[in-house]
XYZ file of C-alpha atoms in Angstrom:
297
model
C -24.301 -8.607 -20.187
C -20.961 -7.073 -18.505
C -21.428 -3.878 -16.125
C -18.526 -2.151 -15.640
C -17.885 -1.112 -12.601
C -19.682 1.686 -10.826
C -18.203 5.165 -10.668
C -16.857 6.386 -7.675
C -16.526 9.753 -7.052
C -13.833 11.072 -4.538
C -16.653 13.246 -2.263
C -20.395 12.753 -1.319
C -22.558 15.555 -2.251
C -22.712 18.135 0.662
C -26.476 18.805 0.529
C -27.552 15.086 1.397
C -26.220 14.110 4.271
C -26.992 14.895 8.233
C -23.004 14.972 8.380
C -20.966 15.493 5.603
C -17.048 16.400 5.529
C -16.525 19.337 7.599
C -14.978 22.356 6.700
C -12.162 22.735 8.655
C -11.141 26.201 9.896
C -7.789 27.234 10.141
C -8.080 29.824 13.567
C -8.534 28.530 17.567
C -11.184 31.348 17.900
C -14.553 30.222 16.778
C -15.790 32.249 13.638
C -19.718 32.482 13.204
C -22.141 29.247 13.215
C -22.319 28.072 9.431
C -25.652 29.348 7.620
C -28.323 27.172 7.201
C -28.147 24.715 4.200
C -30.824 22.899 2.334
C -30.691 18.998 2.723
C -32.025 16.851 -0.103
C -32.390 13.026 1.952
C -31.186 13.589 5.557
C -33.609 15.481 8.498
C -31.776 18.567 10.434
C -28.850 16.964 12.427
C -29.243 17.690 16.178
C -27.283 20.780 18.294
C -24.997 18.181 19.824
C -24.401 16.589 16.881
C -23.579 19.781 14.160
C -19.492 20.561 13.387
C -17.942 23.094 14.846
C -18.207 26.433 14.265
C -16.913 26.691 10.416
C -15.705 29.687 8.922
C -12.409 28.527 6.819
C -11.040 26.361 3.821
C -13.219 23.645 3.425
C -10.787 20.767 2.741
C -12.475 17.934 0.423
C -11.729 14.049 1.101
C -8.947 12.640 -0.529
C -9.626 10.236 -3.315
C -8.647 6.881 -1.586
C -5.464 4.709 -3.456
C -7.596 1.611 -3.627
C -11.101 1.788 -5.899
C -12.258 -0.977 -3.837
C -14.834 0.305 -1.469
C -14.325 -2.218 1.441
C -10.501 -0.812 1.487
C -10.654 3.238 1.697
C -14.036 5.064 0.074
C -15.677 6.544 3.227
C -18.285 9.608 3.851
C -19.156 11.073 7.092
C -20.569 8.020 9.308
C -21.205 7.626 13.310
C -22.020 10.402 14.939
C -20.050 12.455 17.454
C -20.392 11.061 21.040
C -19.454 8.245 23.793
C -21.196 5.399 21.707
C -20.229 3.376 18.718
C -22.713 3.742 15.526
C -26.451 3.772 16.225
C -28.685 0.475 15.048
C -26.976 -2.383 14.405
C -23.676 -0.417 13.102
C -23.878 -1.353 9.228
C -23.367 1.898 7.102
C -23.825 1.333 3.550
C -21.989 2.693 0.640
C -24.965 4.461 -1.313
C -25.359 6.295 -4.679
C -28.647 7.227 -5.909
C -30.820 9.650 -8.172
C -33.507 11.920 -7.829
C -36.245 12.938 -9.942
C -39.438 14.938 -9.489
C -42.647 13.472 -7.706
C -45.075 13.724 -11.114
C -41.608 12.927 -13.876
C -43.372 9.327 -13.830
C -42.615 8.599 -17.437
C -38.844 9.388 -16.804
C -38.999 7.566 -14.114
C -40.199 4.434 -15.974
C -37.412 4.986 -18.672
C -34.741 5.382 -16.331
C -35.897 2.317 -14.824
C -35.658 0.555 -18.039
C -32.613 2.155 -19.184
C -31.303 0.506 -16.095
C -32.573 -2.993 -16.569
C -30.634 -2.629 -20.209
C -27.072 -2.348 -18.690
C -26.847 1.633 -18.152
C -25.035 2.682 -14.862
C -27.012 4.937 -12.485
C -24.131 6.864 -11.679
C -24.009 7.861 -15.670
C -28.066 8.086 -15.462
C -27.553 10.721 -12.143
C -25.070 12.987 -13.850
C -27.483 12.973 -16.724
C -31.247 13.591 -14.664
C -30.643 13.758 -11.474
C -31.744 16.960 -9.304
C -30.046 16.149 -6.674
C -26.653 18.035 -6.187
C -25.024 14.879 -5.419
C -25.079 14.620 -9.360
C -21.852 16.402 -9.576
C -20.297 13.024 -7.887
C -22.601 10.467 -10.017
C -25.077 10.368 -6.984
C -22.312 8.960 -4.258
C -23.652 9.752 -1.028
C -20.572 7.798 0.669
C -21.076 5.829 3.687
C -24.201 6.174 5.480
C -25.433 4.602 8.726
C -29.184 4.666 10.154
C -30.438 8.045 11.662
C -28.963 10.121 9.144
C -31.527 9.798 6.167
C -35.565 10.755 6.169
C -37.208 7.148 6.917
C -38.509 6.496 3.531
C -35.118 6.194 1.860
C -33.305 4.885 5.173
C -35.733 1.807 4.882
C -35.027 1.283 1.348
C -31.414 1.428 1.312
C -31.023 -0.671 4.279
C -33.192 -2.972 2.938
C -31.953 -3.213 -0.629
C -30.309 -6.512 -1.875
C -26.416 -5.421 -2.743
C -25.898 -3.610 -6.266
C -29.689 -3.564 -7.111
C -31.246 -0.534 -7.571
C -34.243 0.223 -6.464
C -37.109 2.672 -5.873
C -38.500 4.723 -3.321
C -40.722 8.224 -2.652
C -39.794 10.816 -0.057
C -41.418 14.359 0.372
C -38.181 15.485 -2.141
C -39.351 12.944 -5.259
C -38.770 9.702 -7.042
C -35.416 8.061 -5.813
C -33.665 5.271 -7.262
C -30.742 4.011 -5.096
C -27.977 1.436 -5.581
C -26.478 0.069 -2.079
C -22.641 -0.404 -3.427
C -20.991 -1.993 -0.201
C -21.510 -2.449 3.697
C -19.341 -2.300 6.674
C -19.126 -2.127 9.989
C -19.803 1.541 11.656
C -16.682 3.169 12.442
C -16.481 5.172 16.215
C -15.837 8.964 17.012
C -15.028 9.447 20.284
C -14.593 12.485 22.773
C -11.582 11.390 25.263
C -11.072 13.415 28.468
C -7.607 14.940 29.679
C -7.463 13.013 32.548
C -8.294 9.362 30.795
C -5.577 10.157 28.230
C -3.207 11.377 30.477
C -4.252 7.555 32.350
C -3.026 6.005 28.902
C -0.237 7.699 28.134
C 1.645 6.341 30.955
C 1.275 3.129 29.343
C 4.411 2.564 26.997
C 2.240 -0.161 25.019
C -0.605 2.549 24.553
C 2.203 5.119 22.499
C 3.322 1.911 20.440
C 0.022 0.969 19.390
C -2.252 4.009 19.266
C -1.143 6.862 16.670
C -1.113 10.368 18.233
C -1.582 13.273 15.364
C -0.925 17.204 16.719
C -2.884 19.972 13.935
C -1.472 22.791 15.703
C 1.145 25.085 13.658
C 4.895 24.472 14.473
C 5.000 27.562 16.280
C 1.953 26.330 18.742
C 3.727 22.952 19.236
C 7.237 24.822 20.459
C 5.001 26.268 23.200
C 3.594 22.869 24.703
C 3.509 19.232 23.199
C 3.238 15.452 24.310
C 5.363 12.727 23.854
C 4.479 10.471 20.806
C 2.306 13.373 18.898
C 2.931 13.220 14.750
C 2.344 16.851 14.067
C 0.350 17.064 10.666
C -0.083 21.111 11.063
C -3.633 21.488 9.421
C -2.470 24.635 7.716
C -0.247 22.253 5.562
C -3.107 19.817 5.034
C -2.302 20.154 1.262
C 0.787 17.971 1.815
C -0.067 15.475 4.299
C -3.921 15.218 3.318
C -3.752 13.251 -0.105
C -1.418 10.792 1.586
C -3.024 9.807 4.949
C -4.149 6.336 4.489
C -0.360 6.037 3.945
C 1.139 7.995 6.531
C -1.285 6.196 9.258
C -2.689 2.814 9.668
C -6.764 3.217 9.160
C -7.597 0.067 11.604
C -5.371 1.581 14.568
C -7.002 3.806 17.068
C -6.257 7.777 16.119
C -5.935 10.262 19.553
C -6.153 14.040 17.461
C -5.378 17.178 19.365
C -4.894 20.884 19.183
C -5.390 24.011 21.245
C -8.829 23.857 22.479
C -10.306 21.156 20.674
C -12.426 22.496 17.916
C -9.446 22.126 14.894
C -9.223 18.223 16.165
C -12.321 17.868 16.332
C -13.597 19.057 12.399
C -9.501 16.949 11.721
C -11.027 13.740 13.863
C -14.391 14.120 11.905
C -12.331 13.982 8.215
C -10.543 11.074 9.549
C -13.164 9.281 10.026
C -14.718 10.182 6.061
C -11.564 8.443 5.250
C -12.050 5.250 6.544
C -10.240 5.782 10.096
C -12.225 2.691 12.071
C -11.532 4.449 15.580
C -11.223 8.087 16.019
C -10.600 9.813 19.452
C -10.855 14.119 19.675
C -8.965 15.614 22.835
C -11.305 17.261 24.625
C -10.466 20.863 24.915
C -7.072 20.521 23.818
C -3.818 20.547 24.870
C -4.590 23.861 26.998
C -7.277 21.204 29.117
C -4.550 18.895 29.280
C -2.158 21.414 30.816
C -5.287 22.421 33.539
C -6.665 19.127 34.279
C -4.206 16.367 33.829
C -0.801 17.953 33.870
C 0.136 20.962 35.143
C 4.122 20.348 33.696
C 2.873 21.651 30.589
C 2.970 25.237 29.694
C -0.357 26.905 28.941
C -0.786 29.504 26.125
């Protein structure tokens, strides 16, 4: 029997996942810590590892140009620090379904609804009490650490494009692995090792260098080789980044202080970006630590 192929959604559902796309705020001054949110699979994401402070637009991922996985579908993956992804750096493309602990007998139908040719995407839209079932279960790309153990083990140990079963403390789950890749890297980089690169004229032809200050920050201070993508136009450079820069070529993200580039380094990375490298604290950190030719603000 044919399957057509399974549905993918441009965004993971924002209640599953440790780290999900960030909303990115559009001010340098840090507005209040987010409130709490209830999380369906993943266990409470460490201090270190929460966004920024949030506050503003939240800015969804942009729905890639290719359908093929592999190429451009991405959610949140590695975690914010010095090291590449945790385990053994698969993340896993993962949609799935949830139903209630003692909702046995739909659990048995689904199953066999399944087993007939139905997709689960379709089958989460339909049952599913998950929130994710607003994108047909997608949870994007997920890497180990970031889901409660029970459905961590499952999914990593699920044969490709069968669904399977598992329990966790939220319910029934069944859960298709879609595709696997290697983890991608988010990186903090410090003034003074940047600074160290840039005087490399290899390092400005083969890294890309992306500025989300405003136009009017940028006239103050800038570096050499910076594309300015000004986050308040994100509406007209957003849908066409994985045209505008290369996803397999190491991306340097700055702005003021650090916290815009950061929550702009973190999106990158939901869309695929293998390499991502924030500016810690900014251009203004720059100007202090590695180059005091540059005007501070």
């Amino acid at each position: 029997m044919l399957r057509r192929a399974p549905h993918f959604p441009p965004m993971a559902s924002t209640a599953l996942r440790l780290s999900l796309v960030p909303a990115l705020s559009f001010s340098s001054s840090p507005p209040p810590p987010p409130p709490s949110q209830s999380r369906c699979i993943s266990t409470p994401p460490p201090h270190h590892l929460l966004p920024p402070p949030l506050g503003g637009r939240k800015l969804r991922p942009v729905r890639p140009a290719s359908p093929h996985p592999r190429l451009r579908l991405a959610g949140i993956s590695a975690s914010f620090s010095s090291q590449s992804s945790s385990g053994n750096g698969r993340e896993l493309l993962v949609q799935h379904l949830l139903i209630k602990e003692n909702d046995l007998n739909l659990l048995l139908e689904l199953q066999q609804r399944i087993s007939a040719g139905e997709d689960l995407s379709d089958l989460a839209v339909e049952h599913s009490i998950c929130p994710s079932k607003e994108q047909g279960g997608m949870l994007g790309w997920v890497r180990m650490g970031q889901m409660v153990p029970e459905f961590e083990e499952a999914a990593f140990s699920a044969p490709m494009n069968k669904v399977v079963k598992c329990k966790t403390k939220f319910g029934w789950h069944l859960l298709q692995v879609l595709s696997e890749r290697e983890g991608s890297v988010l990186q903090d980089i410090q003034p003074d090792e940047l600074h160290a690169k840039m005087q490399d004229p290899n390092f400005l032809e083969e890294a890309q260098l992306v500025d989300v200050r405003e136009p009017e920050e940028v006239a103050k201070a800038s570096l050499p080789g910076f594309q300015v993508l000004p986050l308040r136009q994100f509406g007209s450079w957003g849908p066409e980044i994985t045209t505008k820069l290369d996803t397999e070529k190491d991306t340097y993200v700055m702005c003021h202080h650090g916290m815009r580039s950061l929550q702009v380094a973190k999106w990158l990375q939901a869309q695929g970006f293998k390499r991502v490298f924030n500016l810690s604290g900014g251009i203004h950190e720059y100007a202090v630590k590695a180059d005091p030719s540059i005007p501070t603000y």
